[in-house]
Amino acid sequence: MWGDMNIKQLLMVLWGGIVLAGCGRPSPSAGDSFTWHIDPSAARKMDLAQIVDSIFLVPLETGDSCLIKKICAVEYADGKYYVNNDFTDIQVYDSLGHFLYSTRKCKGIGPNDYRTVLGFTRLPHDTLELFDAMAKKMHYYVHPEGLVKSSSLPSDVLPAGEYAWLNGDTCVFAEGSPDNPVLKFYSRSRGTLFKVVEDRQKSTFMLTSHCLYRFDGMLYYTPAYPSNGLYVLDENLDKKKVLQLDFGKHNFSMDDLPADMNLKQVTEYWDAHPELVYPLTKCVLDSQYLVFFQFEGSLCVAAQDRSTGTTVVLRNEAGSKPQLMMPDYAGGGKLCCAVAPEHLPYAVDTALMSPSDVARLERVKADDNPVLVVYRLKHF
């Protein structure tokens, strides 16, 4: 159950990432840098009403053509939810959770098939770009036609855990190795890698964050290990800091680790120093900053209203209800979490739900697909 997960299980089941989205107000520009001072010891027991205005549910339709094994990523655009199902297919649902279509019919081992979907990008005209790392290709899927085009990638883009486009020609692949995060810059027109940036660490640390997210004309980057910094990659391929987290005496730095610690030793260090803050997911939205982090063995979240500067710090307590987990998607003033039916009691506060959503909650069956729990954030 959510309430009984320790932080290591949480990172394995709900691997956190950098999530940046919004509308209406501009995101931080590459020339700005903001330091956010957070006191983790001031965290209060989770009370969703402090930062959430309302909650609604999107139960994803369950059927033979749309069974979900594991949700690896969620995107939302133009009234549709795009779900990466266990890196095997992209499933598309309408705003109410009705199944529309899947890319699965094109999965296979033939020359005109794709093998895996490590990542995907929504393109104009209902086109999905599928990153097939196993075949070292980008495939382009249009419904209902199927795959309409494929392009090969050079073998040295691998290994890669994720990717994002910097502009129409330059794609950034992130390797995300625990001890040696690597950014690789690929030119579509030249068909080659033209720059590699390494961030070698003296110790191996478990992956705690995705690295890349493109939004509103900017590509954001944060290291895959616990880091207090958030950066923008600009057209000159330089990293420019836009957000610095400051937890005071509770700050953690990779530089504090003794040299050449292996992953087991680092995990023991993590357990032995619960007084330090280990940042996980960072979110930049149109009206708020959010960061999820571990502190004293609990998953916490800090939220700042960007218009008032007010910060609220909340803490999930073991076994308590409700809890707020790291989102699978953030945008438009909302957070979206994919939740298995058995965990729904931990994810919702019925006092923040409409009668129709409460009724929808009561109709969810144990063997249904995951439910998208959507939290509308509020000003505070």
CSV table of C-alpha atoms in Angstrom, one decimal:
chain,number,residue,atom,x,y,z
A,1,MET,CA,0.0,0.0,0.0
A,2,TRP,CA,1.1,3.6,-0.5
A,3,GLY,CA,1.0,4.3,3.2
A,4,ASP,CA,3.5,1.5,3.9
A,5,MET,CA,6.0,2.1,1.1
A,6,ASN,CA,9.5,3.1,2.1
A,7,ILE,CA,11.4,5.6,0.0
A,8,LYS,CA,13.4,3.0,-1.9
A,9,GLN,CA,10.3,1.1,-2.9
A,10,LEU,CA,8.7,4.3,-3.9
A,11,LEU,CA,11.6,5.2,-6.2
A,12,MET,CA,11.3,1.8,-7.9
A,13,VAL,CA,7.6,1.9,-8.3
A,14,LEU,CA,7.1,5.6,-8.9
A,15,TRP,CA,10.4,6.7,-10.3
A,16,GLY,CA,10.4,10.4,-9.9
A,17,GLY,CA,11.3,12.9,-12.5
A,18,ILE,CA,11.5,16.5,-13.5
A,19,VAL,CA,8.1,17.7,-14.6
A,20,LEU,CA,7.7,21.1,-16.0
A,21,ALA,CA,4.5,22.4,-17.5
A,22,GLY,CA,2.1,25.3,-17.4
A,23,CYS,CA,0.0,27.8,-19.3
A,24,GLY,CA,-0.8,31.5,-19.1
A,25,ARG,CA,2.3,32.7,-17.3
A,26,PRO,CA,5.8,32.3,-18.5
A,27,SER,CA,8.2,29.8,-17.0
A,28,PRO,CA,11.5,31.0,-15.7
A,29,SER,CA,13.7,32.3,-18.5
A,30,ALA,CA,17.2,31.1,-19.1
A,31,GLY,CA,18.5,34.4,-17.7
A,32,ASP,CA,16.8,34.2,-14.4
A,33,SER,CA,17.9,32.3,-11.3
A,34,PHE,CA,15.7,31.9,-8.2
A,35,THR,CA,16.8,30.5,-4.8
A,36,TRP,CA,14.0,28.8,-2.9
A,37,HIS,CA,14.6,28.6,0.8
A,38,ILE,CA,12.7,25.6,2.4
A,39,ASP,CA,12.6,24.5,6.0
A,40,PRO,CA,11.9,20.7,5.9
A,41,SER,CA,11.5,20.6,9.7
A,42,ALA,CA,8.4,22.8,9.3
A,43,ALA,CA,6.6,20.1,7.3
A,44,ARG,CA,3.1,19.4,8.5
A,45,LYS,CA,1.1,16.2,8.1
A,46,MET,CA,-0.3,15.9,4.6
A,47,ASP,CA,-3.5,17.9,4.2
A,48,LEU,CA,-4.3,18.1,0.5
A,49,ALA,CA,-6.7,21.0,1.0
A,50,GLN,CA,-3.7,23.2,1.8
A,51,ILE,CA,-2.6,23.1,-1.9
A,52,VAL,CA,-5.4,21.3,-3.8
A,53,ASP,CA,-8.7,23.0,-4.8
A,54,SER,CA,-10.4,19.9,-6.0
A,55,ILE,CA,-9.8,16.3,-7.2
A,56,PHE,CA,-11.3,14.5,-10.2
A,57,LEU,CA,-10.9,10.9,-11.5
A,58,VAL,CA,-10.2,9.6,-14.9
A,59,PRO,CA,-10.7,5.8,-14.7
A,60,LEU,CA,-8.9,4.4,-17.7
A,61,GLU,CA,-11.1,2.0,-19.6
A,62,THR,CA,-10.4,-1.7,-19.1
A,63,GLY,CA,-10.7,-4.2,-21.9
A,64,ASP,CA,-8.8,-6.8,-24.0
A,65,SER,CA,-7.5,-4.1,-26.3
A,66,CYS,CA,-6.3,-1.8,-23.6
A,67,LEU,CA,-4.9,-3.7,-20.6
A,68,ILE,CA,-2.2,-1.8,-18.8
A,69,LYS,CA,0.7,-3.7,-17.2
A,70,LYS,CA,2.6,-0.7,-15.9
A,71,ILE,CA,2.3,3.1,-16.6
A,72,CYS,CA,5.8,4.5,-17.4
A,73,ALA,CA,4.7,8.0,-18.5
A,74,VAL,CA,1.6,10.1,-19.0
A,75,GLU,CA,1.1,13.1,-21.3
A,76,TYR,CA,-2.0,15.2,-21.7
A,77,ALA,CA,-2.9,17.4,-24.7
A,78,ASP,CA,-6.0,18.5,-26.6
A,79,GLY,CA,-8.4,16.5,-24.3
A,80,LYS,CA,-6.4,13.3,-24.6
A,81,TYR,CA,-4.3,11.3,-22.3
A,82,TYR,CA,-1.3,9.5,-23.8
A,83,VAL,CA,0.0,6.5,-21.7
A,84,ASN,CA,3.3,4.7,-22.1
A,85,ASN,CA,2.3,1.1,-21.2
A,86,ASP,CA,5.4,-0.7,-19.9
A,87,PHE,CA,7.5,0.6,-22.8
A,88,THR,CA,5.5,-1.7,-25.2
A,89,ASP,CA,2.8,0.6,-26.6
A,90,ILE,CA,1.3,4.1,-26.3
A,91,GLN,CA,-2.4,4.0,-25.4
A,92,VAL,CA,-4.6,7.0,-26.0
A,93,TYR,CA,-7.7,7.9,-24.0
A,94,ASP,CA,-10.2,10.7,-24.1
A,95,SER,CA,-10.7,13.2,-21.2
A,96,LEU,CA,-13.1,10.8,-19.5
A,97,GLY,CA,-10.8,7.7,-19.8
A,98,HIS,CA,-12.5,6.1,-22.8
A,99,PHE,CA,-10.0,4.1,-24.9
A,100,LEU,CA,-9.4,5.6,-28.3
A,101,TYR,CA,-6.4,3.6,-29.8
A,102,SER,CA,-3.0,2.0,-29.2
A,103,THR,CA,0.2,1.7,-31.2
A,104,ARG,CA,0.4,-2.0,-30.3
A,105,LYS,CA,-0.6,-3.3,-33.7
A,106,CYS,CA,2.7,-2.0,-35.0
A,107,LYS,CA,4.8,-3.8,-32.4
A,108,GLY,CA,6.8,-6.8,-33.6
A,109,ILE,CA,10.1,-7.9,-35.0
A,110,GLY,CA,9.5,-7.3,-38.7
A,111,PRO,CA,11.2,-4.6,-40.8
A,112,ASN,CA,8.1,-2.4,-40.6
A,113,ASP,CA,7.5,-2.8,-36.9
A,114,TYR,CA,8.8,-1.2,-33.7
A,115,ARG,CA,10.2,-3.2,-30.8
A,116,THR,CA,10.0,-1.0,-27.8
A,117,VAL,CA,8.9,2.5,-26.8
A,118,LEU,CA,11.4,3.9,-24.4
A,119,GLY,CA,10.0,7.4,-24.9
A,120,PHE,CA,7.6,9.3,-27.2
A,121,THR,CA,6.9,12.8,-28.4
A,122,ARG,CA,3.6,14.2,-29.5
A,123,LEU,CA,3.9,16.0,-32.9
A,124,PRO,CA,1.4,18.0,-35.0
A,125,HIS,CA,-1.3,16.3,-37.0
A,126,ASP,CA,-1.9,13.5,-34.4
A,127,THR,CA,1.6,12.1,-35.0
A,128,LEU,CA,3.5,10.2,-32.3
A,129,GLU,CA,7.3,9.9,-32.5
A,130,LEU,CA,8.4,6.6,-30.8
A,131,PHE,CA,11.9,6.2,-29.6
A,132,ASP,CA,12.8,2.6,-30.2
A,133,ALA,CA,16.1,2.1,-28.4
A,134,MET,CA,16.3,-1.6,-29.2
A,135,ALA,CA,16.1,-1.0,-32.9
A,136,LYS,CA,18.0,2.3,-32.7
A,137,LYS,CA,15.3,4.1,-34.6
A,138,MET,CA,12.7,6.8,-34.4
A,139,HIS,CA,9.3,5.7,-35.7
A,140,TYR,CA,6.4,7.9,-36.6
A,141,TYR,CA,2.9,6.7,-35.9
A,142,VAL,CA,-0.3,8.1,-37.3
A,143,HIS,CA,-3.7,6.7,-36.3
A,144,PRO,CA,-5.3,4.7,-37.9
A,145,GLU,CA,-2.7,4.3,-40.7
A,146,GLY,CA,0.1,3.0,-38.4
A,147,LEU,CA,3.8,3.6,-38.8
A,148,VAL,CA,4.3,6.0,-41.7
A,149,LYS,CA,8.0,6.6,-41.4
A,150,SER,CA,11.1,5.4,-39.6
A,151,SER,CA,14.6,6.9,-39.3
A,152,SER,CA,17.8,5.2,-38.0
A,153,LEU,CA,19.9,6.6,-35.2
A,154,PRO,CA,23.6,6.1,-34.8
A,155,SER,CA,24.6,3.4,-32.4
A,156,ASP,CA,26.5,5.8,-30.1
A,157,VAL,CA,23.3,7.4,-28.9
A,158,LEU,CA,22.9,4.4,-26.7
A,159,PRO,CA,22.7,3.8,-23.8
A,160,ALA,CA,20.0,6.3,-23.3
A,161,GLY,CA,17.2,6.5,-20.8
A,162,GLU,CA,15.3,9.4,-22.2
A,163,TYR,CA,15.3,12.1,-24.9
A,164,ALA,CA,13.9,15.5,-25.7
A,165,TRP,CA,14.2,17.9,-28.7
A,166,LEU,CA,16.1,21.1,-28.1
A,167,ASN,CA,14.9,22.5,-31.5
A,168,GLY,CA,13.9,21.2,-34.9
A,169,ASP,CA,17.4,19.7,-35.6
A,170,THR,CA,19.0,19.0,-32.2
A,171,CYS,CA,17.9,16.1,-29.9
A,172,VAL,CA,19.3,15.5,-26.5
A,173,PHE,CA,19.7,12.0,-25.2
A,174,ALA,CA,20.3,11.5,-21.4
A,175,GLU,CA,22.0,8.3,-20.3
A,176,GLY,CA,21.3,8.7,-16.7
A,177,SER,CA,24.0,6.4,-15.4
A,178,PRO,CA,24.0,6.7,-11.5
A,179,ASP,CA,27.7,7.5,-11.4
A,180,ASN,CA,28.2,9.2,-14.8
A,181,PRO,CA,25.2,11.1,-16.1
A,182,VAL,CA,25.8,11.8,-19.8
A,183,LEU,CA,24.0,14.3,-22.2
A,184,LYS,CA,24.4,13.5,-25.9
A,185,PHE,CA,23.5,16.0,-28.5
A,186,TYR,CA,22.3,14.6,-31.9
A,187,SER,CA,21.8,16.5,-35.1
A,188,ARG,CA,19.0,15.2,-37.3
A,189,SER,CA,20.3,16.9,-40.4
A,190,ARG,CA,23.8,15.4,-40.0
A,191,GLY,CA,22.7,12.1,-38.6
A,192,THR,CA,25.4,12.1,-36.0
A,193,LEU,CA,26.2,13.0,-32.3
A,194,PHE,CA,28.1,16.2,-32.2
A,195,LYS,CA,28.6,16.8,-28.5
A,196,VAL,CA,28.8,14.8,-25.3
A,197,VAL,CA,28.7,16.3,-21.8
A,198,GLU,CA,29.6,14.1,-18.8
A,199,ASP,CA,28.9,14.8,-15.1
A,200,ARG,CA,31.1,12.1,-13.6
A,201,GLN,CA,30.6,11.6,-9.8
A,202,LYS,CA,33.1,10.2,-7.4
A,203,SER,CA,30.4,7.9,-5.9
A,204,THR,CA,27.5,5.9,-7.3
A,205,PHE,CA,24.1,7.1,-6.3
A,206,MET,CA,20.7,5.5,-7.0
A,207,LEU,CA,18.7,7.3,-9.8
A,208,THR,CA,16.2,9.6,-8.2
A,209,SER,CA,15.0,11.8,-11.1
A,210,HIS,CA,14.5,11.9,-14.8
A,211,CYS,CA,16.7,14.5,-16.4
A,212,LEU,CA,14.9,16.2,-19.3
A,213,TYR,CA,11.7,17.9,-20.1
A,214,ARG,CA,10.9,20.3,-22.9
A,215,PHE,CA,8.3,23.0,-22.3
A,216,ASP,CA,7.3,26.4,-23.7
A,217,GLY,CA,10.4,26.6,-26.0
A,218,MET,CA,12.9,25.6,-23.4
A,219,LEU,CA,14.5,22.3,-22.5
A,220,TYR,CA,15.0,21.8,-18.8
A,221,TYR,CA,17.6,19.6,-17.2
A,222,THR,CA,18.3,18.3,-13.7
A,223,PRO,CA,20.8,15.6,-12.7
A,224,ALA,CA,19.6,12.0,-12.2
A,225,TYR,CA,20.9,11.9,-8.7
A,226,PRO,CA,19.7,14.1,-5.8
A,227,SER,CA,20.4,17.7,-6.8
A,228,ASN,CA,19.2,21.1,-5.6
A,229,GLY,CA,19.6,22.7,-9.1
A,230,LEU,CA,17.3,23.0,-12.1
A,231,TYR,CA,18.8,24.2,-15.4
A,232,VAL,CA,17.8,25.2,-18.9
A,233,LEU,CA,19.7,24.0,-21.9
A,234,ASP,CA,20.0,26.9,-24.3
A,235,GLU,CA,20.6,27.0,-28.1
A,236,ASN,CA,24.3,27.3,-27.4
A,237,LEU,CA,24.0,23.9,-25.5
A,238,ASP,CA,25.0,25.6,-22.2
A,239,LYS,CA,23.4,24.8,-18.9
A,240,LYS,CA,21.9,27.9,-17.2
A,241,LYS,CA,20.5,27.6,-13.7
A,242,VAL,CA,16.9,28.8,-13.2
A,243,LEU,CA,16.1,27.3,-9.7
A,244,GLN,CA,18.3,26.6,-6.7
A,245,LEU,CA,16.8,24.8,-3.7
A,246,ASP,CA,18.2,25.6,-0.3
A,247,PHE,CA,17.2,23.4,2.7
A,248,GLY,CA,19.7,25.1,5.1
A,249,LYS,CA,21.5,22.8,7.4
A,250,HIS,CA,19.6,19.9,5.9
A,251,ASN,CA,21.2,20.3,2.4
A,252,PHE,CA,22.7,17.2,0.8
A,253,SER,CA,25.5,17.3,-1.7
A,254,MET,CA,27.2,14.5,-3.7
A,255,ASP,CA,30.4,16.2,-2.8
A,256,ASP,CA,29.9,15.2,0.9
A,257,LEU,CA,30.1,11.5,0.1
A,258,PRO,CA,33.5,9.8,0.6
A,259,ALA,CA,35.2,8.9,-2.7
A,260,ASP,CA,34.5,5.6,-4.5
A,261,MET,CA,31.5,4.5,-2.5
A,262,ASN,CA,29.5,1.8,-4.2
A,263,LEU,CA,25.7,1.7,-4.4
A,264,LYS,CA,25.3,-0.5,-1.3
A,265,GLN,CA,27.5,1.9,0.7
A,266,VAL,CA,25.6,4.9,-0.6
A,267,THR,CA,22.3,3.3,0.3
A,268,GLU,CA,23.6,2.7,3.8
A,269,TYR,CA,24.7,6.4,4.0
A,270,TRP,CA,21.2,7.4,2.9
A,271,ASP,CA,19.7,5.4,5.7
A,272,ALA,CA,22.2,6.7,8.2
A,273,HIS,CA,21.5,10.3,7.5
A,274,PRO,CA,17.8,10.9,7.5
A,275,GLU,CA,18.3,14.5,8.7
A,276,LEU,CA,19.5,15.3,5.1
A,277,VAL,CA,17.1,16.3,2.3
A,278,TYR,CA,17.2,14.2,-0.9
A,279,PRO,CA,15.4,16.1,-3.7
A,280,LEU,CA,13.4,14.0,-6.1
A,281,THR,CA,10.8,15.4,-8.5
A,282,LYS,CA,10.9,19.1,-9.3
A,283,CYS,CA,7.8,20.8,-10.9
A,284,VAL,CA,7.5,24.2,-12.4
A,285,LEU,CA,4.0,25.2,-13.3
A,286,ASP,CA,2.4,28.4,-14.3
A,287,SER,CA,1.5,29.5,-10.8
A,288,GLN,CA,3.6,27.3,-8.5
A,289,TYR,CA,6.9,25.7,-7.8
A,290,LEU,CA,6.8,22.2,-6.3
A,291,VAL,CA,9.5,19.8,-5.1
A,292,PHE,CA,9.1,16.3,-3.8
A,293,PHE,CA,11.9,15.2,-1.4
A,294,GLN,CA,12.8,12.6,1.2
A,295,PHE,CA,13.4,13.9,4.7
A,296,GLU,CA,13.5,11.9,7.9
A,297,GLY,CA,12.3,8.8,6.1
A,298,SER,CA,9.2,10.4,4.7
A,299,LEU,CA,8.2,11.6,1.3
A,300,CYS,CA,7.5,15.4,1.6
A,301,VAL,CA,6.4,18.1,-0.8
A,302,ALA,CA,7.0,21.8,-0.8
A,303,ALA,CA,4.8,24.1,-2.8
A,304,GLN,CA,5.3,27.8,-3.4
A,305,ASP,CA,2.7,30.1,-4.8
A,306,ARG,CA,4.6,32.1,-7.4
A,307,SER,CA,2.3,35.2,-7.1
A,308,THR,CA,2.4,35.5,-3.3
A,309,GLY,CA,5.7,33.8,-2.4
A,310,THR,CA,4.0,31.7,0.2
A,311,THR,CA,5.5,28.2,0.8
A,312,VAL,CA,3.7,25.2,2.3
A,313,VAL,CA,5.6,22.1,3.3
A,314,LEU,CA,3.7,18.8,3.8
A,315,ARG,CA,4.7,15.3,4.8
A,316,ASN,CA,3.2,11.9,4.0
A,317,GLU,CA,3.0,9.8,7.1
A,318,ALA,CA,3.1,6.0,7.0
A,319,GLY,CA,-0.4,4.5,6.9
A,320,SER,CA,-2.1,7.9,6.8
A,321,LYS,CA,-4.7,9.0,4.3
A,322,PRO,CA,-4.7,10.9,2.1
A,323,GLN,CA,-1.2,11.1,0.7
A,324,LEU,CA,0.3,12.9,-2.3
A,325,MET,CA,2.7,11.0,-4.5
A,326,MET,CA,5.1,12.2,-7.2
A,327,PRO,CA,3.1,13.0,-10.3
A,328,ASP,CA,3.2,11.2,-13.6
A,329,TYR,CA,2.2,14.5,-15.3
A,330,ALA,CA,1.9,18.1,-14.4
A,331,GLY,CA,0.5,21.0,-16.4
A,332,GLY,CA,-2.3,23.5,-16.6
A,333,GLY,CA,-2.4,24.0,-12.9
A,334,LYS,CA,-2.9,20.3,-12.3
A,335,LEU,CA,-1.0,17.2,-11.0
A,336,CYS,CA,-1.9,13.8,-12.4
A,337,CYS,CA,-1.0,10.5,-10.7
A,338,ALA,CA,-1.7,7.0,-12.1
A,339,VAL,CA,-3.0,5.0,-9.2
A,340,ALA,CA,-3.8,1.3,-9.0
A,341,PRO,CA,-7.4,0.6,-7.7
A,342,GLU,CA,-6.2,-0.9,-4.4
A,343,HIS,CA,-4.2,2.3,-3.6
A,344,LEU,CA,-7.0,4.8,-4.4
A,345,PRO,CA,-8.0,5.2,-0.7
A,346,TYR,CA,-4.6,6.7,0.0
A,347,ALA,CA,-4.7,9.0,-3.1
A,348,VAL,CA,-8.0,10.9,-2.6
A,349,ASP,CA,-9.8,13.1,-0.2
A,350,THR,CA,-13.5,12.7,-0.9
A,351,ALA,CA,-14.1,16.1,0.7
A,352,LEU,CA,-12.4,17.7,-2.3
A,353,MET,CA,-14.4,15.6,-4.8
A,354,SER,CA,-17.8,16.2,-6.5
A,355,PRO,CA,-20.6,13.7,-5.8
A,356,SER,CA,-20.2,12.3,-9.3
A,357,ASP,CA,-16.5,11.7,-8.8
A,358,VAL,CA,-17.2,10.0,-5.4
A,359,ALA,CA,-19.7,7.8,-7.3
A,360,ARG,CA,-17.1,7.1,-9.9
A,361,LEU,CA,-14.6,6.1,-7.2
A,362,GLU,CA,-17.1,3.6,-5.8
A,363,ARG,CA,-17.5,1.9,-9.2
A,364,VAL,CA,-13.8,1.2,-9.6
A,365,LYS,CA,-13.1,-2.6,-9.4
A,366,ALA,CA,-10.0,-4.2,-8.1
A,367,ASP,CA,-9.0,-5.7,-11.5
A,368,ASP,CA,-9.5,-2.4,-13.4
A,369,ASN,CA,-6.8,-0.5,-15.1
A,370,PRO,CA,-5.1,2.3,-13.1
A,371,VAL,CA,-7.1,5.4,-12.4
A,372,LEU,CA,-5.7,8.9,-13.2
A,373,VAL,CA,-6.2,11.0,-10.1
A,374,VAL,CA,-6.1,14.7,-11.1
A,375,TYR,CA,-5.4,17.3,-8.5
A,376,ARG,CA,-6.4,20.9,-9.4
A,377,LEU,CA,-4.0,23.2,-7.5
A,378,LYS,CA,-5.0,26.4,-5.8
A,379,HIS,CA,-3.5,29.7,-4.9
A,380,PHE,CA,-2.5,30.1,-1.3
